[in-house]
CSV table of C-alpha atoms in Angstrom, one decimal:
chain,number,residue,atom,x,y,z
S,188,ASP,CA,3.3,13.9,-10.4
S,189,THR,CA,2.8,11.2,-8.9
S,190,GLU,CA,-1.6,11.3,-8.8
S,191,VAL,CA,-3.8,8.2,-8.8
S,192,THR,CA,-7.8,9.3,-8.5
S,193,GLN,CA,-10.1,7.5,-7.5
S,194,THR,CA,-14.1,8.0,-7.0
S,195,PRO,CA,-16.1,7.8,-4.7
S,196,LYS,CA,-14.6,9.0,-1.9
S,197,HIS,CA,-17.4,7.1,0.2
S,198,LEU,CA,-20.2,5.0,-0.6
S,199,VAL,CA,-22.8,2.8,0.8
S,200,MET,CA,-24.9,0.2,-0.6
S,201,GLY,CA,-27.1,-2.0,0.5
S,202,MET,CA,-26.8,-6.0,0.0
S,203,THR,CA,-28.3,-6.4,-3.1
S,204,ASN,CA,-26.6,-3.0,-5.0
S,205,LYS,CA,-24.5,-3.0,-8.1
S,206,LYS,CA,-22.0,-0.2,-7.8
S,207,SER,CA,-19.0,0.6,-9.6
S,208,LEU,CA,-15.7,1.7,-8.1
S,209,LYS,CA,-13.0,3.6,-10.2
S,210,CYS,CA,-9.5,4.7,-10.6
S,211,GLU,CA,-7.0,6.7,-13.2
S,212,GLN,CA,-3.8,7.3,-13.4
S,213,HIS,CA,-1.9,9.8,-16.1
S,214,MET,CA,1.5,8.5,-14.9
S,215,GLY,CA,1.7,5.8,-18.1
S,216,HIS,CA,2.4,3.8,-15.4
S,217,ARG,CA,1.5,0.0,-16.7
S,218,ALA,CA,0.0,-1.3,-13.8
S,219,MET,CA,-2.5,-1.1,-11.7
S,220,TYR,CA,-3.8,-2.4,-8.2
S,221,TRP,CA,-7.1,-3.1,-6.1
S,222,TYR,CA,-6.0,-3.5,-2.4
S,223,LYS,CA,-8.6,-3.6,0.5
S,224,GLN,CA,-7.8,-2.6,3.6
S,225,LYS,CA,-9.5,-2.6,7.5
S,226,ALA,CA,-9.2,-0.9,10.5
S,227,LYS,CA,-5.7,-1.3,12.0
S,228,LYS,CA,-4.0,-3.8,9.9
S,229,PRO,CA,-2.0,-3.4,6.4
S,230,PRO,CA,-3.6,-3.0,2.3
S,231,GLU,CA,-4.7,-6.6,1.0
S,232,LEU,CA,-3.7,-6.9,-2.5
S,233,MET,CA,-6.8,-8.3,-4.6
S,234,PHE,CA,-6.4,-7.7,-8.0
S,235,VAL,CA,-2.9,-7.2,-10.2
S,236,TYR,CA,-3.8,-6.1,-13.8
S,237,SER,CA,-0.3,-5.8,-16.3
S,238,TYR,CA,-0.7,-3.8,-20.1
S,239,GLU,CA,-4.5,-3.9,-18.9
S,240,LYS,CA,-4.3,-7.7,-18.5
S,241,LEU,CA,-5.4,-9.6,-15.2
S,242,SER,CA,-2.4,-11.3,-13.9
S,243,ILE,CA,-3.4,-11.9,-10.4
S,244,ASN,CA,-6.2,-12.5,-8.8
S,245,GLU,CA,-5.9,-13.1,-4.8
S,246,SER,CA,-8.5,-15.6,-4.7
S,247,VAL,CA,-10.7,-12.5,-4.4
S,248,PRO,CA,-15.3,-13.9,-4.1
S,249,SER,CA,-16.8,-13.2,-7.7
S,250,ARG,CA,-18.8,-10.2,-6.2
S,251,PHE,CA,-15.5,-8.8,-6.5
S,252,SER,CA,-15.2,-8.0,-10.6
S,253,PRO,CA,-12.5,-5.9,-11.9
S,254,GLU,CA,-12.1,-4.1,-14.8
S,255,CYS,CA,-8.9,-2.3,-16.9
S,256,PRO,CA,-10.9,-0.7,-20.2
S,257,ASN,CA,-7.7,1.0,-21.0
S,258,SER,CA,-3.5,1.8,-19.7
S,259,SER,CA,-5.1,5.0,-17.5
S,260,LEU,CA,-8.8,3.5,-16.0
S,261,LEU,CA,-9.6,1.0,-13.9
S,262,ASN,CA,-12.6,-0.3,-12.4
S,263,LEU,CA,-14.4,-2.5,-9.3
S,264,HIS,CA,-17.6,-3.6,-9.7
S,265,LEU,CA,-19.0,-4.6,-6.9
S,266,HIS,CA,-23.0,-7.0,-6.5
S,267,ALA,CA,-23.8,-8.7,-3.8
S,268,LEU,CA,-21.5,-8.1,-0.9
S,269,GLN,CA,-21.9,-8.6,2.6
S,270,PRO,CA,-21.7,-5.8,5.6
S,271,GLU,CA,-17.5,-8.5,5.9
S,272,ASP,CA,-17.2,-6.2,3.0
S,273,SER,CA,-16.9,-2.5,4.8
S,274,ALA,CA,-13.5,-1.5,4.3
S,275,LEU,CA,-11.3,1.3,2.8
S,276,TYR,CA,-10.3,-0.1,-1.4
S,277,LEU,CA,-7.6,1.7,-2.6
S,278,CYS,CA,-6.1,1.5,-6.3
S,279,ALA,CA,-2.5,1.9,-6.7
S,280,SER,CA,-0.2,2.0,-9.8
S,281,SER,CA,2.9,1.5,-11.1
S,282,GLN,CA,5.3,1.7,-13.3
S,283,LEU,CA,7.2,-2.0,-14.8
S,284,THR,CA,10.3,-2.1,-14.5
S,285,GLY,CA,11.9,-5.5,-13.9
S,286,GLY,CA,11.7,-6.2,-9.8
S,287,GLN,CA,11.8,-2.6,-8.6
S,288,GLU,CA,8.4,-1.3,-8.9
S,289,THR,CA,7.0,1.3,-6.4
S,290,GLN,CA,3.8,1.6,-6.1
S,291,TYR,CA,1.8,5.0,-5.8
S,292,PHE,CA,-1.3,5.0,-4.1
S,293,GLY,CA,-4.4,6.6,-4.7
S,294,PRO,CA,-6.6,8.3,-1.9
S,295,GLY,CA,-8.9,5.5,-1.8
S,296,THR,CA,-13.0,4.6,-1.5
S,297,ARG,CA,-14.2,4.2,1.8
S,298,LEU,CA,-17.1,1.3,1.7
S,299,LEU,CA,-19.6,0.9,3.7
S,300,VAL,CA,-22.3,-2.5,3.2
S,301,LEU,CA,-25.5,-2.8,5.2
Q,298,GLN,CA,4.6,-18.0,2.5
Q,299,LYS,CA,6.6,-14.9,2.1
Q,300,GLU,CA,6.7,-12.3,5.5
Q,301,VAL,CA,7.2,-9.3,6.6
Q,302,GLU,CA,7.4,-8.5,9.9
Q,303,GLN,CA,7.0,-4.9,12.0
Q,304,ASN,CA,8.5,-4.1,15.6
Q,305,SER,CA,5.6,-4.2,17.3
Q,306,GLY,CA,3.8,-1.0,18.1
Q,307,PRO,CA,3.1,2.0,19.4
Q,308,LEU,CA,5.7,3.5,19.9
Q,309,SER,CA,5.8,6.9,21.3
Q,310,VAL,CA,8.8,9.0,21.0
Q,311,PRO,CA,9.2,12.8,22.4
Q,312,GLU,CA,8.9,15.7,19.7
Q,313,GLY,CA,13.3,16.3,18.1
Q,314,ALA,CA,14.1,12.9,19.2
Q,315,ILE,CA,14.9,10.1,17.2
Q,316,ALA,CA,11.5,7.3,16.3
Q,317,SER,CA,13.7,3.7,15.2
Q,318,LEU,CA,11.7,1.5,12.8
Q,319,ASN,CA,12.5,-2.0,12.0
Q,320,CYS,CA,11.2,-4.3,9.6
Q,321,THR,CA,12.3,-7.9,8.7
Q,322,TYR,CA,11.2,-10.2,5.8
Q,323,SER,CA,11.3,-13.8,5.2
Q,324,ASP,CA,12.5,-13.9,1.7
Q,325,ARG,CA,15.9,-13.8,0.2
Q,326,VAL,CA,15.0,-13.5,-3.5
Q,327,SER,CA,13.6,-9.6,-2.3
Q,328,GLN,CA,14.6,-7.1,-4.3
Q,329,SER,CA,13.3,-3.8,-3.7
Q,330,PHE,CA,11.7,-2.4,-0.5
Q,331,PHE,CA,9.6,0.4,0.6
Q,332,TRP,CA,8.5,2.5,3.5
Q,333,TYR,CA,5.3,4.1,3.6
Q,334,ARG,CA,3.5,6.2,5.9
Q,335,GLN,CA,-0.2,6.2,6.9
Q,336,TYR,CA,-2.1,9.0,9.1
Q,337,SER,CA,-5.4,7.6,10.5
Q,338,GLY,CA,-8.2,7.4,8.1
Q,339,LYS,CA,-5.5,8.2,4.4
Q,340,SER,CA,-4.6,5.8,2.1
Q,341,PRO,CA,-0.4,5.3,2.3
Q,342,GLU,CA,1.9,7.6,1.1
Q,343,LEU,CA,5.6,6.7,0.2
Q,344,ILE,CA,8.0,8.3,1.7
Q,345,MET,CA,11.3,5.8,1.0
Q,346,SER,CA,12.3,2.9,-1.3
Q,347,ILE,CA,15.9,1.5,-1.7
Q,348,TYR,CA,17.1,-1.5,-3.2
Q,349,SER,CA,20.8,-1.2,-2.4
Q,350,ASN,CA,22.7,-2.7,0.8
Q,351,GLY,CA,23.2,0.1,2.8
Q,352,ASP,CA,21.4,4.0,3.6
Q,353,LYS,CA,19.5,6.1,1.8
Q,354,GLU,CA,18.9,9.0,3.5
Q,355,ASP,CA,16.3,12.1,2.7
Q,356,GLY,CA,15.7,14.9,4.4
Q,357,ARG,CA,14.7,13.8,8.1
Q,358,PHE,CA,14.2,9.9,6.8
Q,359,THR,CA,16.7,7.2,6.4
Q,360,ALA,CA,16.3,3.8,5.4
Q,361,GLN,CA,18.7,1.0,6.3
Q,362,LEU,CA,18.6,-2.1,4.6
Q,363,ASN,CA,20.8,-5.4,5.5
Q,364,LYS,CA,20.4,-8.2,2.6
Q,365,ALA,CA,22.3,-10.4,4.4
Q,366,SER,CA,20.1,-10.0,8.1
Q,367,GLN,CA,16.8,-9.6,5.6
Q,368,TYR,CA,16.6,-6.4,7.8
Q,369,VAL,CA,15.3,-2.9,6.5
Q,370,SER,CA,14.9,0.2,8.7
Q,371,LEU,CA,13.7,3.6,9.2
Q,372,LEU,CA,15.0,5.9,11.3
Q,373,ILE,CA,13.2,9.6,12.0
Q,374,ARG,CA,15.6,12.2,12.9
Q,375,ASP,CA,14.0,15.2,14.5
Q,376,SER,CA,10.6,13.8,15.1
Q,377,GLN,CA,8.3,16.3,14.8
Q,378,PRO,CA,3.8,15.5,16.2
Q,379,SER,CA,3.2,15.7,11.8
Q,380,ASP,CA,4.6,12.3,11.6
Q,381,SER,CA,2.6,10.7,14.4
Q,382,ALA,CA,1.1,7.5,11.7
Q,383,THR,CA,1.6,4.1,11.1
Q,384,TYR,CA,4.8,3.1,9.2
Q,385,LEU,CA,4.3,0.2,6.9
Q,386,CYS,CA,6.8,-1.8,5.5
Q,387,ALA,CA,6.5,-3.3,2.5
Q,388,VAL,CA,8.6,-6.0,0.1
Q,389,ASN,CA,8.2,-6.6,-3.6
Q,390,ASP,CA,8.9,-9.4,-5.2
Q,391,TYR,CA,5.9,-10.4,-7.7
Q,392,LYS,CA,3.8,-8.3,-5.6
Q,393,LEU,CA,4.0,-6.3,-2.6
Q,394,SER,CA,4.0,-7.8,0.8
Q,395,PHE,CA,3.0,-5.8,4.1
Q,396,GLY,CA,3.7,-5.9,7.3
Q,397,ALA,CA,1.5,-4.8,9.9
Q,398,GLY,CA,2.6,-1.5,10.9
Q,399,THR,CA,3.9,0.7,13.3
Q,400,THR,CA,1.9,3.2,14.9
Q,401,VAL,CA,4.5,5.9,15.6
Q,402,THR,CA,3.3,9.1,18.3
Q,403,VAL,CA,5.3,12.0,18.8
Q,404,ARG,CA,4.8,13.6,21.9
Q,405,ALA,CA,4.6,17.6,21.8
């Protein structure tokens, strides 16, 4: 089973709203990732958590705040977003094997900021 | 700056033909290489991973890796309309770096 789940599937929010995206995996993977993908572009890495600790932040604006409550869950808290933040937000997970990690993606949350 | 480059698309092939996708990467120390398929509006789906030089076959898909030439390719044999998608080459070092993707259309 290589399933990563994400909720919600779709989200529409105003620029003053606060919302959260959720991601869950039960594969025992110890690395989890957030990506942002704009139309006709490849995914762009935002954050990496390894063993529930933030290991990579790709200079993401502070209006995006990740959280990893435990080894199975990953959240992305959103606040004061801009219309240009509208995109597909992808969560992925992988085992940590020292260089041969295979990342499995969830179905994504399609976010529209009005 | 690590770079992953894919042959520009779109690539249109007739049903039953072989689709050939190419990818080059700039970082010599990269160890693992992946091909993801992404249907329009969906998330990337892993179809192949390859770590050693040579060929790796899985059904109608064959990945080829040449680390000396920093080149990885994907062949899709007996292409089907369901193979119409964007194919993303990805190279893993400390993070996964993606190419821009090649859109493949299989004509019935």
